[in-house]
Amino acid sequence: MHNMFHEDEVPSEFRCAVRQEGVVELSPMAFFSGLEDSTAAQLLGVAVNSGEIVEMDDGLKHYCFYLDLGGARYLPYWDADKARQNVYQPDSEDD
């Protein structure tokens, strides 16, 4: 029920941590527009779940996207630096 009433909320930076890092040959805007025809996992080449944040860096700026079942939302004010300070602790159902 909590999820139903708060489905538009994005996870707090304090509740997120880096799960995986990598390099992709895709600009943040190409990733965002590519989600119209492909999944985030297809574009990034790694498993990505709904409800996760994808951070991309083009060398000048960080871009964060919240993934949900309907695609992705650009989060211009989400503070990835705060999330990077947290240690990832997988749930029992995570990889």
Coordinates of C-alpha atoms in Angstrom, one line a residue:
M1 CA 0.0 0.0 0.0
H2 CA 2.9 2.4 0.8
N3 CA 4.1 1.9 -2.8
M4 CA 0.7 2.7 -4.2
F5 CA 0.4 6.1 -2.5
H6 CA 4.1 7.1 -3.0
E7 CA 4.7 5.8 -6.5
D8 CA 5.8 9.2 -7.8
E9 CA 8.5 9.5 -5.1
V10 CA 12.1 8.9 -5.9
P11 CA 14.3 7.1 -3.4
S12 CA 16.3 9.4 -1.1
E13 CA 20.0 9.8 -1.8
F14 CA 20.5 8.7 1.8
R15 CA 18.8 5.3 1.0
C16 CA 20.7 4.5 -2.2
A17 CA 24.2 3.2 -2.8
V18 CA 26.3 2.4 -5.8
R19 CA 25.6 -1.2 -6.9
Q20 CA 27.6 -1.4 -10.1
E21 CA 30.0 0.9 -12.1
G22 CA 31.0 0.7 -15.7
V23 CA 31.7 2.6 -18.9
V24 CA 29.2 2.9 -21.8
E25 CA 29.7 4.5 -25.2
L26 CA 26.4 6.3 -24.8
S27 CA 25.7 9.9 -23.9
P28 CA 23.2 10.6 -21.1
M29 CA 20.7 12.1 -23.6
A30 CA 21.2 9.2 -26.0
F31 CA 20.4 6.8 -23.1
F32 CA 17.3 8.8 -22.2
S33 CA 15.9 8.9 -25.7
G34 CA 16.9 5.3 -26.4
L35 CA 14.6 4.2 -23.7
E36 CA 11.7 4.8 -26.1
D37 CA 12.7 1.7 -28.1
S38 CA 14.9 -0.3 -25.7
T39 CA 15.2 -1.2 -22.1
A40 CA 17.8 0.2 -19.8
A41 CA 19.5 -3.2 -19.5
Q42 CA 19.8 -3.4 -23.3
L43 CA 21.3 0.1 -23.6
L44 CA 23.7 -0.4 -20.7
G45 CA 24.5 -4.0 -21.1
V46 CA 23.9 -4.9 -17.4
A47 CA 20.8 -5.9 -15.4
V48 CA 19.0 -2.8 -14.2
N49 CA 15.8 -3.0 -12.2
S50 CA 12.7 -0.8 -12.0
G51 CA 13.1 1.6 -9.0
E52 CA 16.9 2.0 -9.5
I53 CA 18.8 5.2 -10.2
V54 CA 21.2 5.3 -13.2
E55 CA 23.9 7.9 -13.0
M56 CA 25.8 8.9 -16.1
D57 CA 28.7 11.4 -16.4
D58 CA 29.5 13.0 -19.7
G59 CA 32.7 14.5 -18.4
L60 CA 31.1 17.8 -17.6
K61 CA 28.1 17.0 -15.5
H62 CA 26.4 14.0 -13.7
Y63 CA 23.0 13.0 -15.0
C64 CA 20.7 10.8 -12.9
F65 CA 17.6 8.9 -14.1
Y66 CA 15.0 7.1 -12.0
L67 CA 13.9 3.9 -13.8
D68 CA 10.3 2.8 -13.4
L69 CA 8.0 0.6 -15.4
G70 CA 7.0 3.5 -17.7
G71 CA 10.6 4.4 -18.6
A72 CA 12.8 6.9 -16.9
R73 CA 12.6 10.3 -15.3
Y74 CA 15.5 12.8 -15.4
L75 CA 16.4 13.9 -11.9
P76 CA 18.3 17.2 -12.2
Y77 CA 18.5 17.8 -8.5
W78 CA 19.2 14.3 -7.2
D79 CA 22.6 14.3 -5.3
A80 CA 24.6 11.3 -6.5
D81 CA 27.5 12.3 -4.3
K82 CA 25.5 11.6 -1.2
A83 CA 24.5 8.2 -2.5
R84 CA 28.1 7.3 -3.3
Q85 CA 29.0 7.7 0.4
N86 CA 26.7 4.8 1.3
V87 CA 27.8 1.2 1.2
Y88 CA 25.7 -1.2 -0.9
Q89 CA 24.2 -4.0 1.1
P90 CA 22.2 -6.3 -1.2
D91 CA 18.9 -7.8 -0.1
S92 CA 18.6 -11.6 0.0
E93 CA 16.9 -11.6 -3.4
D94 CA 19.5 -9.4 -5.0
D95 CA 22.4 -10.9 -7.0

